[in-house]
Amino acid sequence: MTVVYEVSQDLNKAGIEDLGQAYPFRIPPSSLAKCQDKALIAVSEVLENPTEHGSNIYNEMSVQIQVKICYPIGKHINTDVFEQSIASFFMQKDWFRQANSGHYIDESGHAEIDLFFKRRF
C-alpha cells in the first residue's frame, strides 16, 4: 500500500471536524456533487528522493505529499481552523509542513488550497 492510501485512510479515521472524505490521488466528481456540506481532501505524492545521494547505501527516503483541500460551495467552514486541524494531524505523525501558495477557486467554483508535507521513511 502506498503512502497516499495510508494517509487517506488515517485521515478518514481521525474524526476531524468538517472533513467529509479523504481520497488517494483525486476527488471523484460524483463526491463533489454528493458532499456539499463538508470539505473533501485528495492526497497525492509529489516527490520521492533518497536521503543520501552519491552513495550505494539506500536506507531512507524523503517523501513529499500534496494535500488538496476542496471546500464546499455555500457552506461556511472556518478555513483557518480546518487547515490547522489538518496540519496538526500531519505534525503528530512526524510530517513537516512545507510552503503553500494560498487559496484559489477551481473551475467549478470551489475554494481550494494545496498543502504540502514532507517526511523521511
Coordinates of C-alpha atoms in Angstrom, one line a residue:
M1 CA 0.0 0.0 0.0
T2 CA 1.4 3.4 -0.9
V3 CA 1.9 6.3 1.5
V4 CA -1.1 8.1 -0.2
Y5 CA -3.5 5.3 0.6
E6 CA -2.3 5.0 4.2
V7 CA -2.5 8.8 4.8
S8 CA -6.0 8.9 3.2
Q9 CA -7.2 6.0 5.4
D10 CA -5.7 7.6 8.5
L11 CA -7.4 11.0 7.7
N12 CA -10.7 9.3 7.4
K13 CA -10.3 7.6 10.8
A14 CA -9.1 10.7 12.5
G15 CA -12.5 12.3 13.2
I16 CA -11.5 15.7 12.0
E17 CA -14.5 18.1 12.2
D18 CA -15.8 19.3 8.8
L19 CA -13.9 16.6 6.9
G20 CA -16.2 14.7 4.5
Q21 CA -13.8 12.2 3.0
A22 CA -10.1 11.9 2.1
Y23 CA -9.2 10.2 -1.2
P24 CA -6.0 8.9 -2.6
F25 CA -4.8 10.9 -5.7
R26 CA -8.0 12.7 -6.7
I27 CA -11.5 13.6 -5.6
P28 CA -14.2 11.8 -7.7
P29 CA -16.5 14.3 -9.4
S30 CA -19.5 12.4 -8.0
S31 CA -18.3 13.2 -4.5
L32 CA -18.3 16.9 -5.1
A33 CA -22.0 16.7 -6.0
K34 CA -22.9 14.5 -3.0
C35 CA -20.9 16.1 -0.3
Q36 CA -21.9 19.7 -0.2
D37 CA -21.5 20.5 3.5
K38 CA -18.1 19.1 4.3
A39 CA -14.5 19.6 2.9
L40 CA -13.0 16.9 0.7
I41 CA -9.3 16.0 0.5
A42 CA -7.2 14.5 -2.2
V43 CA -3.7 13.2 -1.1
S44 CA -1.1 12.6 -3.8
E45 CA 2.7 12.0 -3.9
V46 CA 4.7 14.9 -5.2
L47 CA 8.3 13.9 -4.8
E48 CA 10.2 10.9 -3.6
N49 CA 14.0 11.0 -3.2
P50 CA 16.7 9.0 -1.4
T51 CA 18.0 11.0 1.5
E52 CA 21.6 10.1 0.6
H53 CA 22.9 11.0 -2.9
G54 CA 26.1 9.6 -4.4
S55 CA 26.1 6.5 -2.1
N56 CA 25.4 2.9 -2.6
I57 CA 23.6 2.9 0.7
Y58 CA 19.8 3.1 0.2
N59 CA 18.1 3.0 3.6
E60 CA 15.9 6.1 3.8
M61 CA 13.6 8.0 1.5
S62 CA 12.3 11.6 1.7
V63 CA 8.6 11.8 0.6
Q64 CA 6.7 14.9 -0.2
I65 CA 2.9 14.8 -0.5
Q66 CA 0.2 17.3 -1.6
V67 CA -3.0 17.6 0.4
K68 CA -5.6 19.3 -1.8
I69 CA -8.5 20.6 0.3
C70 CA -11.7 21.3 -1.6
Y71 CA -14.2 23.4 0.4
P72 CA -18.0 23.2 -0.3
I73 CA -19.8 25.9 -2.1
G74 CA -22.3 27.8 0.1
K75 CA -21.5 26.3 3.5
H76 CA -19.0 28.3 5.5
I77 CA -16.2 26.3 7.0
N78 CA -13.6 28.2 9.1
T79 CA -10.7 27.5 6.8
D80 CA -8.0 28.6 9.3
V81 CA -9.3 26.2 12.0
F82 CA -9.8 23.3 9.5
E83 CA -6.3 23.7 8.0
Q84 CA -4.8 23.9 11.5
S85 CA -6.5 20.6 12.3
I86 CA -5.1 19.0 9.1
A87 CA -1.6 20.4 9.8
S88 CA -1.8 19.2 13.4
F89 CA -2.8 15.7 12.2
F90 CA 0.3 15.5 10.0
M91 CA 2.7 17.0 12.5
Q92 CA 1.6 14.4 15.1
K93 CA 2.6 11.8 12.6
D94 CA 6.1 13.3 12.1
W95 CA 5.4 15.1 8.8
F96 CA 6.9 18.6 8.3
R97 CA 4.7 21.3 6.7
Q98 CA 6.1 23.0 3.6
A99 CA 5.2 26.3 2.0
N100 CA 1.9 26.7 0.1
S101 CA 0.6 29.2 -2.4
G102 CA -2.7 30.1 -0.7
H103 CA -6.3 29.6 -1.6
Y104 CA -7.8 29.7 -5.1
I105 CA -11.1 29.0 -6.9
D106 CA -11.2 25.9 -9.2
E107 CA -13.2 25.8 -12.4
S108 CA -16.3 24.5 -10.6
G109 CA -16.3 27.4 -8.1
H110 CA -15.0 25.5 -5.1
A111 CA -12.4 27.3 -2.9
E112 CA -9.3 25.1 -2.7
I113 CA -5.8 25.1 -1.2
D114 CA -2.9 22.7 -1.7
L115 CA -0.9 22.0 1.5
F116 CA 2.5 20.2 1.2
F117 CA 4.1 18.0 3.8
K118 CA 7.4 16.2 3.8
R119 CA 8.7 13.1 5.8
R120 CA 11.6 10.7 5.9
F121 CA 10.8 7.0 5.7

